[in-house]
CSV table of C-alpha atoms in Angstrom, one decimal:
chain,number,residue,atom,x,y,z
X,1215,UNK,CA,-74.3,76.6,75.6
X,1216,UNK,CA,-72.4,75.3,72.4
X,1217,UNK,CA,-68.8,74.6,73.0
X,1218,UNK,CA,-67.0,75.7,69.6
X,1219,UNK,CA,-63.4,75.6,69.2
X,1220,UNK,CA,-62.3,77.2,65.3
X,1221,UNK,CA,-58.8,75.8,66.0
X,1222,UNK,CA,-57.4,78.8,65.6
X,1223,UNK,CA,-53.9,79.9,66.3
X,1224,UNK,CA,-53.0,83.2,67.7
X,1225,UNK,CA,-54.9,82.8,71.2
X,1226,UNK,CA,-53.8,76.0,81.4
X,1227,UNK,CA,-42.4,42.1,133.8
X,1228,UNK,CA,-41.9,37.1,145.3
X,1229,UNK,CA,-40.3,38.5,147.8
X,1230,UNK,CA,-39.3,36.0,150.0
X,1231,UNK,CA,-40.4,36.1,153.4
X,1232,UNK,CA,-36.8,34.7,155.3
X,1233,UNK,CA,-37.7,33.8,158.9
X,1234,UNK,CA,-35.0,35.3,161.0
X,1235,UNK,CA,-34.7,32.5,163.8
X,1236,UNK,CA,-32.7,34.1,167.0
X,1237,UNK,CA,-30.0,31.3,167.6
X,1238,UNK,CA,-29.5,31.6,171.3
X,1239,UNK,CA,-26.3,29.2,171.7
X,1240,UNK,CA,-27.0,25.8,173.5
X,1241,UNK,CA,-26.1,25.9,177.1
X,1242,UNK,CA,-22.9,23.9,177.8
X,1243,UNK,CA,-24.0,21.2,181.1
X,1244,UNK,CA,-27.4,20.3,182.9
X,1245,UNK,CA,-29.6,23.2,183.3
X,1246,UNK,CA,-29.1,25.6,185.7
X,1247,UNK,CA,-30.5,25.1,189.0
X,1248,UNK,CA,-31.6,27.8,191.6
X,1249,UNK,CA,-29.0,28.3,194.5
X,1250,UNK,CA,-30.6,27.5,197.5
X,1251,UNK,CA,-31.7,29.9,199.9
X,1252,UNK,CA,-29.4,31.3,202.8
X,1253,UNK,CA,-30.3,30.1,206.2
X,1254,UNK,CA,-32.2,32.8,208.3
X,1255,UNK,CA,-33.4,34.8,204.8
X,1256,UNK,CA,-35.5,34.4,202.4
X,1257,UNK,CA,-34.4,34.0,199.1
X,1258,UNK,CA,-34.3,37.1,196.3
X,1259,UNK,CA,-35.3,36.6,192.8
X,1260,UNK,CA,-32.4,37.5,190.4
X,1261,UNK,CA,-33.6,40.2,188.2
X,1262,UNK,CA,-34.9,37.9,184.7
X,1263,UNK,CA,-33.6,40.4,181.9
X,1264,UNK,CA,-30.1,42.6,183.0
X,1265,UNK,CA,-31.2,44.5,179.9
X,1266,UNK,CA,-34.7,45.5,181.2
X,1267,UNK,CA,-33.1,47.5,183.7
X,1268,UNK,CA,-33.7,51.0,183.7
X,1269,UNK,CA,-31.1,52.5,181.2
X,1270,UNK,CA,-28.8,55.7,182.8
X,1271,UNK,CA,-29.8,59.2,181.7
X,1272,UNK,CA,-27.3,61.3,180.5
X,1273,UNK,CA,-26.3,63.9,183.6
X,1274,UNK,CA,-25.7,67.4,183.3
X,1275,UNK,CA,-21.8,67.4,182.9
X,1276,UNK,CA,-22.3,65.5,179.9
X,1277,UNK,CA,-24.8,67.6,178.4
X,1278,UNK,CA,-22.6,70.7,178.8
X,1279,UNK,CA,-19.8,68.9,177.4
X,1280,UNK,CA,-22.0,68.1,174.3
X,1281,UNK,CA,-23.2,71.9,174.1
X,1282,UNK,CA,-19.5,72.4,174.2
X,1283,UNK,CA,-18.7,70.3,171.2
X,1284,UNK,CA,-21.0,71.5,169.2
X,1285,UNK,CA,-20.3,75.5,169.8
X,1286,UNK,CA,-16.4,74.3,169.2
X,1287,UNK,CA,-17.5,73.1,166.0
X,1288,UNK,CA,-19.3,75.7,164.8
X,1289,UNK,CA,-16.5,78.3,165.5
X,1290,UNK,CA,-14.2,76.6,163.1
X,1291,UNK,CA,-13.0,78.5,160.3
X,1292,UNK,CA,-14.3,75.7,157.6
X,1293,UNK,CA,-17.7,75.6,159.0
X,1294,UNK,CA,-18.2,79.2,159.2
X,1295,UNK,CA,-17.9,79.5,155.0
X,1296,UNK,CA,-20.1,76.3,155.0
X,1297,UNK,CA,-23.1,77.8,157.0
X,1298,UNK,CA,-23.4,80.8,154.6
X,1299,UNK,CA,-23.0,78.9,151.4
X,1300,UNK,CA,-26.0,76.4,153.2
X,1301,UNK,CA,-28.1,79.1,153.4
X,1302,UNK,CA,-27.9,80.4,149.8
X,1303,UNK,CA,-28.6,77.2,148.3
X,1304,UNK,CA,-31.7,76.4,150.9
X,1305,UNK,CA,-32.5,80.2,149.6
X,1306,UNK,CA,-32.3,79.4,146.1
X,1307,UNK,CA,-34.1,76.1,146.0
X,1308,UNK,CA,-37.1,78.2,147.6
X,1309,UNK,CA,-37.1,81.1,145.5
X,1310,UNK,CA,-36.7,78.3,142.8
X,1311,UNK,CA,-40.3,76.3,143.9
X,1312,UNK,CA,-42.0,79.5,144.1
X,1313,UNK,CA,-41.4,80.5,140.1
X,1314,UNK,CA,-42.0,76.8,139.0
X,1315,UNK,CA,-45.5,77.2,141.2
X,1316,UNK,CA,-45.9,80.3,139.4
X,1317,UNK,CA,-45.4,79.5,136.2
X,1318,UNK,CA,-47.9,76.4,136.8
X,1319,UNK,CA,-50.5,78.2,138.0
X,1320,UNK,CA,-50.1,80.9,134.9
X,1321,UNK,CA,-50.6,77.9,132.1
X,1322,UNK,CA,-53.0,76.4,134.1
X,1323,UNK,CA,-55.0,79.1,134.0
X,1324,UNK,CA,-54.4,80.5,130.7
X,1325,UNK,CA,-55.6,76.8,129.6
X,1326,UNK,CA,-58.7,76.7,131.3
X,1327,UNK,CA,-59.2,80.3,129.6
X,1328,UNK,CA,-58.9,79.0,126.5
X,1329,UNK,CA,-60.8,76.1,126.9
X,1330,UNK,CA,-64.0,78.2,128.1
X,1331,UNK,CA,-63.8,80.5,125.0
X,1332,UNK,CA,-66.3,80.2,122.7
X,1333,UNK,CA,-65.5,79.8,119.2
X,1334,UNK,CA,-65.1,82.7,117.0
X,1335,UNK,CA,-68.1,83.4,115.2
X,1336,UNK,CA,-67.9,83.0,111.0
X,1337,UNK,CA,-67.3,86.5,109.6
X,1338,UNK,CA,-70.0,86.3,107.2
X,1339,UNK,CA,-68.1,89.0,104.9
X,1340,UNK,CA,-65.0,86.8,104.6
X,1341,UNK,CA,-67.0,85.1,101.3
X,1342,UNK,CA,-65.3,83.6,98.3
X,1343,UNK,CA,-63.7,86.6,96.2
X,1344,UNK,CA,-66.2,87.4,93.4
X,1345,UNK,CA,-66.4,86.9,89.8
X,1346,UNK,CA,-63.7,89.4,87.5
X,1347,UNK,CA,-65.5,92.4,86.6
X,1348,UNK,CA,-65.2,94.1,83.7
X,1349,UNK,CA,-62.0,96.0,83.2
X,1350,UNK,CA,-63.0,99.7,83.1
X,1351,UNK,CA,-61.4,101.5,79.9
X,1352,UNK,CA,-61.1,104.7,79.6
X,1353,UNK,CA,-63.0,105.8,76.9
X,1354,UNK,CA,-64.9,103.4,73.9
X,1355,UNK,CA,-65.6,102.4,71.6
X,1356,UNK,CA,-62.0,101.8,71.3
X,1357,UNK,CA,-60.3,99.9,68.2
X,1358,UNK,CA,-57.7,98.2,66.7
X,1359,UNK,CA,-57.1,96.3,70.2
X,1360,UNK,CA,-54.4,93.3,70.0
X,1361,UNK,CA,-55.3,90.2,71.3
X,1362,UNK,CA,-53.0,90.0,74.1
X,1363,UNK,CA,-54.5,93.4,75.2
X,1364,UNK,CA,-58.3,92.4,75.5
X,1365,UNK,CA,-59.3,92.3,79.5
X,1366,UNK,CA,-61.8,89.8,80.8
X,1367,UNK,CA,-65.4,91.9,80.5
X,1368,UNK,CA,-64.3,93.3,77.5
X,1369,UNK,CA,-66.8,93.3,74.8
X,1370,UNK,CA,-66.5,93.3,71.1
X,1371,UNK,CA,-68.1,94.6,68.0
X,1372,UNK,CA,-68.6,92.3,64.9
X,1373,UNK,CA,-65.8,89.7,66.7
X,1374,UNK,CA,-63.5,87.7,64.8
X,1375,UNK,CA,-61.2,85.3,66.6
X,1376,UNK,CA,-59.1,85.1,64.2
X,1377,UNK,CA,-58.7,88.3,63.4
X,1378,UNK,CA,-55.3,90.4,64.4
X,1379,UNK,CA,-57.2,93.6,66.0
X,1380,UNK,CA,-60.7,94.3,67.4
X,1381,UNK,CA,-62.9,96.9,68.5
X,1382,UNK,CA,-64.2,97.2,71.7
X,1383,UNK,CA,-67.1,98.8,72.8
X,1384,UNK,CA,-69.4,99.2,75.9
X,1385,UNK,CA,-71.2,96.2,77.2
X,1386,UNK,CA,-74.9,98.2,76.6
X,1387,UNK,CA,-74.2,98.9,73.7
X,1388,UNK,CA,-75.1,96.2,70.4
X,1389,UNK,CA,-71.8,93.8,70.6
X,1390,UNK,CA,-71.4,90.0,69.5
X,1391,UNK,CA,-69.0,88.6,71.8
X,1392,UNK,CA,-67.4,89.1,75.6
X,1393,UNK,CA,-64.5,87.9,76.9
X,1394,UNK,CA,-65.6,86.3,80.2
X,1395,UNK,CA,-62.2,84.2,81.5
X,1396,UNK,CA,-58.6,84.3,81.2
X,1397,UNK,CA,-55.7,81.6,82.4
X,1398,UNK,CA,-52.4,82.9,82.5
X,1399,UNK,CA,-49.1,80.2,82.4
X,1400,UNK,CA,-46.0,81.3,83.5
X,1401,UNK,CA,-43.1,82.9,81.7
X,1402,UNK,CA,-40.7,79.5,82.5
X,1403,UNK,CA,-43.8,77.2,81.2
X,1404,UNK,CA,-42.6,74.8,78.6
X,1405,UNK,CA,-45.1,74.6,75.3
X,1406,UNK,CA,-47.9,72.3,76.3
X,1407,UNK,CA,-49.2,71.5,73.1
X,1408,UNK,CA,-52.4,72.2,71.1
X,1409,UNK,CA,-54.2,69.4,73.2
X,1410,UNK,CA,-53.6,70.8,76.4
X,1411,UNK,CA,-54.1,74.4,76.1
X,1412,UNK,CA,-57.4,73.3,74.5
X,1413,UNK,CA,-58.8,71.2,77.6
X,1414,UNK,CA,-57.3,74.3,79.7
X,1415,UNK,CA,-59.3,77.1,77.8
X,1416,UNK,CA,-62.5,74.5,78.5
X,1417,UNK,CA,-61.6,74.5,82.3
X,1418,UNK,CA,-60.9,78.4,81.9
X,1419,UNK,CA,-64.4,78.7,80.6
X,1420,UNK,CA,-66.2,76.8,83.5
X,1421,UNK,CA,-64.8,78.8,85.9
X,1422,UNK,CA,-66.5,81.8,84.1
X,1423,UNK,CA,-69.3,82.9,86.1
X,1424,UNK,CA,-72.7,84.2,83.8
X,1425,UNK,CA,-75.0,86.0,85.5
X,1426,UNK,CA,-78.8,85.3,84.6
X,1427,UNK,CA,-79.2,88.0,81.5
X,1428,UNK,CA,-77.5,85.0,79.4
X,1429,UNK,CA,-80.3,83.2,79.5
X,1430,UNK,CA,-81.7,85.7,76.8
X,1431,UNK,CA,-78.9,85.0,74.0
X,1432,UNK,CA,-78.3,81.5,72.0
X,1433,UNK,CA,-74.8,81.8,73.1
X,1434,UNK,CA,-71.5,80.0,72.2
X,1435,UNK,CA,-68.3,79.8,73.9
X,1436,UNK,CA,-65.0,80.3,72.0
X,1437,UNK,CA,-61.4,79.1,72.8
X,1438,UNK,CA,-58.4,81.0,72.2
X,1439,UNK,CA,-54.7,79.9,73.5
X,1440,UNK,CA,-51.3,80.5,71.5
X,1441,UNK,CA,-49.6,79.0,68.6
X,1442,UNK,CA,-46.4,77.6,69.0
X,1443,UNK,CA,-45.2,80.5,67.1
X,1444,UNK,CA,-47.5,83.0,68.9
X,1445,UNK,CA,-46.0,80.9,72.7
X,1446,UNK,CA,-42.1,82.0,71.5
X,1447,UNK,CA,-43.0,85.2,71.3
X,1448,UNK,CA,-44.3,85.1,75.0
X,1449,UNK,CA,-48.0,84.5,74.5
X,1450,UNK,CA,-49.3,82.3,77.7
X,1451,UNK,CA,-52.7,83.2,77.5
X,1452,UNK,CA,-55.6,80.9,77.4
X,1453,UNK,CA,-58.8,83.3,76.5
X,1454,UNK,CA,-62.9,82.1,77.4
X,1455,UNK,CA,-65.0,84.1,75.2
X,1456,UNK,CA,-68.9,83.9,74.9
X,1457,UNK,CA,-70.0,84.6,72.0
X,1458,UNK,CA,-73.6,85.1,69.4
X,1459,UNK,CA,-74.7,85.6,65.7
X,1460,UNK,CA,-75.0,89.3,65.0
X,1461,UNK,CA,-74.4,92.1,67.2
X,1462,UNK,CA,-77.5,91.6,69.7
X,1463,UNK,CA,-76.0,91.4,73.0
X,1464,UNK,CA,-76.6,94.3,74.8
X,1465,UNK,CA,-75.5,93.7,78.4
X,1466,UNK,CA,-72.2,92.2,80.7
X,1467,UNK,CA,-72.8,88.7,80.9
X,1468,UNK,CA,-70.8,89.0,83.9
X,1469,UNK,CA,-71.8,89.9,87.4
């Protein structure tokens, strides 16, 4: 396809071990020597180790007086507001494991849920949006249409890009041009200049998607973006046309 642009106005970080020695103190004199044994007796071994002996077991008087204690602490004012306060805490700190245990075993779980879900499948529906259609209109041929007022499928009768008005007509019917792809700038744009708005209507165009009939026609495409006296009066658009010799095109282009 023929890429013609008429240049037009008017249309994008070790331990140490310490050896504890037991210092038993040095024994003042000469060594201590058995007393000898009493006439008439034999003589009895002193027990070696005082401390070995058999250590006294507390007796029932002192048990009762330990019981005693106790109960007389307990009945104390202070202690009796203590107990109570004891218990609330022990009672929270419980009720306290037990939510934390919940709530770990909740995640936990949802977690191994999640990890054991299978992917969702690819909805095979959710495709890239199609091509524009063409813009239905509510009764054609239609003429004297402005520029600014063609829609993308819109097909034309004896086109002339330069002209001010055209007449539109339906797509089976003999036409010489369609207008296959638009780009729109914004309102706030700044003028671009002729250069820029002409590579943008070339990226407009390849955008356009022709469906196989165009393979019938010796077809052209034609450019169309504003003037800089045509952009101050609010023009922003950037216009892809397809375009042949005569009126023999006698079908949308588009899908």
């Amino acid at each position: 396809m023929n890429d013609n642009d008429p240049n037009h106005d008017g249309e994008r970080g070790p331990a140490h071990a310490v050896a504890v020695h037991s210092q038993q103190p040095a024994q003042s004199g000469q060594p201590a020597r058995p007393e000898p044994a009493q006439s008439g007796q034999p003589a009895r071994p002193e027990p070696a180790n005082p401390a070995a002996e058999p250590t006294s077991v507390p007796t029932a008087p002192r048990l009762t007086s330990l019981a005693g204690s106790i109960q007389s602490r307990l009945r104390q004012p202070g202690m009796r507001q203590t107990l109570p306060k004891i218990g609330f805490v022990l009672a929270l700190l419980v009720v306290g494991g037990l939510l934390v245990w919940l709530l770990t075993s909740l995640l936990a779980t949802a977690t191994m849920q999640s990890a054991n879900r299978p992917a969702a499948a690819a909805d095979p529906t959710a495709a890239a949006p199609p091509a524009p259609a063409a813009s239905p209109r509510p009764s054609l041929p239609l003429a004297s249409v402005s520029p600014l007022d063609f829609r993308v499928g819109d097909c034309f009768k004896d086109f002339d890009p330069e002209a001010a008005k055209s007449t539109v007509v339906a797509c089976t019917t003999d036409h010489s041009a369609q207008l296959v792809a638009v780009t729109q700038y914004a309102d706030g744009d700044a003028y671009p200049g002729r250069e820029a708005m002409k590579t943008k209507a070339r990226e407009t165009c390849q955008t356009a998607a022709l469906t196989e009939k165009s393979n019938a026609y010796n077809l052209n495409y034609r450019l169309a973006y504003p003037s800089t006296s045509s952009w101050a009066k609010g023009d922003r658009r950037v216009d892809c046309y397809v375009t042949a010799s005569g009126n023999i095109i006698k079908a949308s282009l588009l899908p």
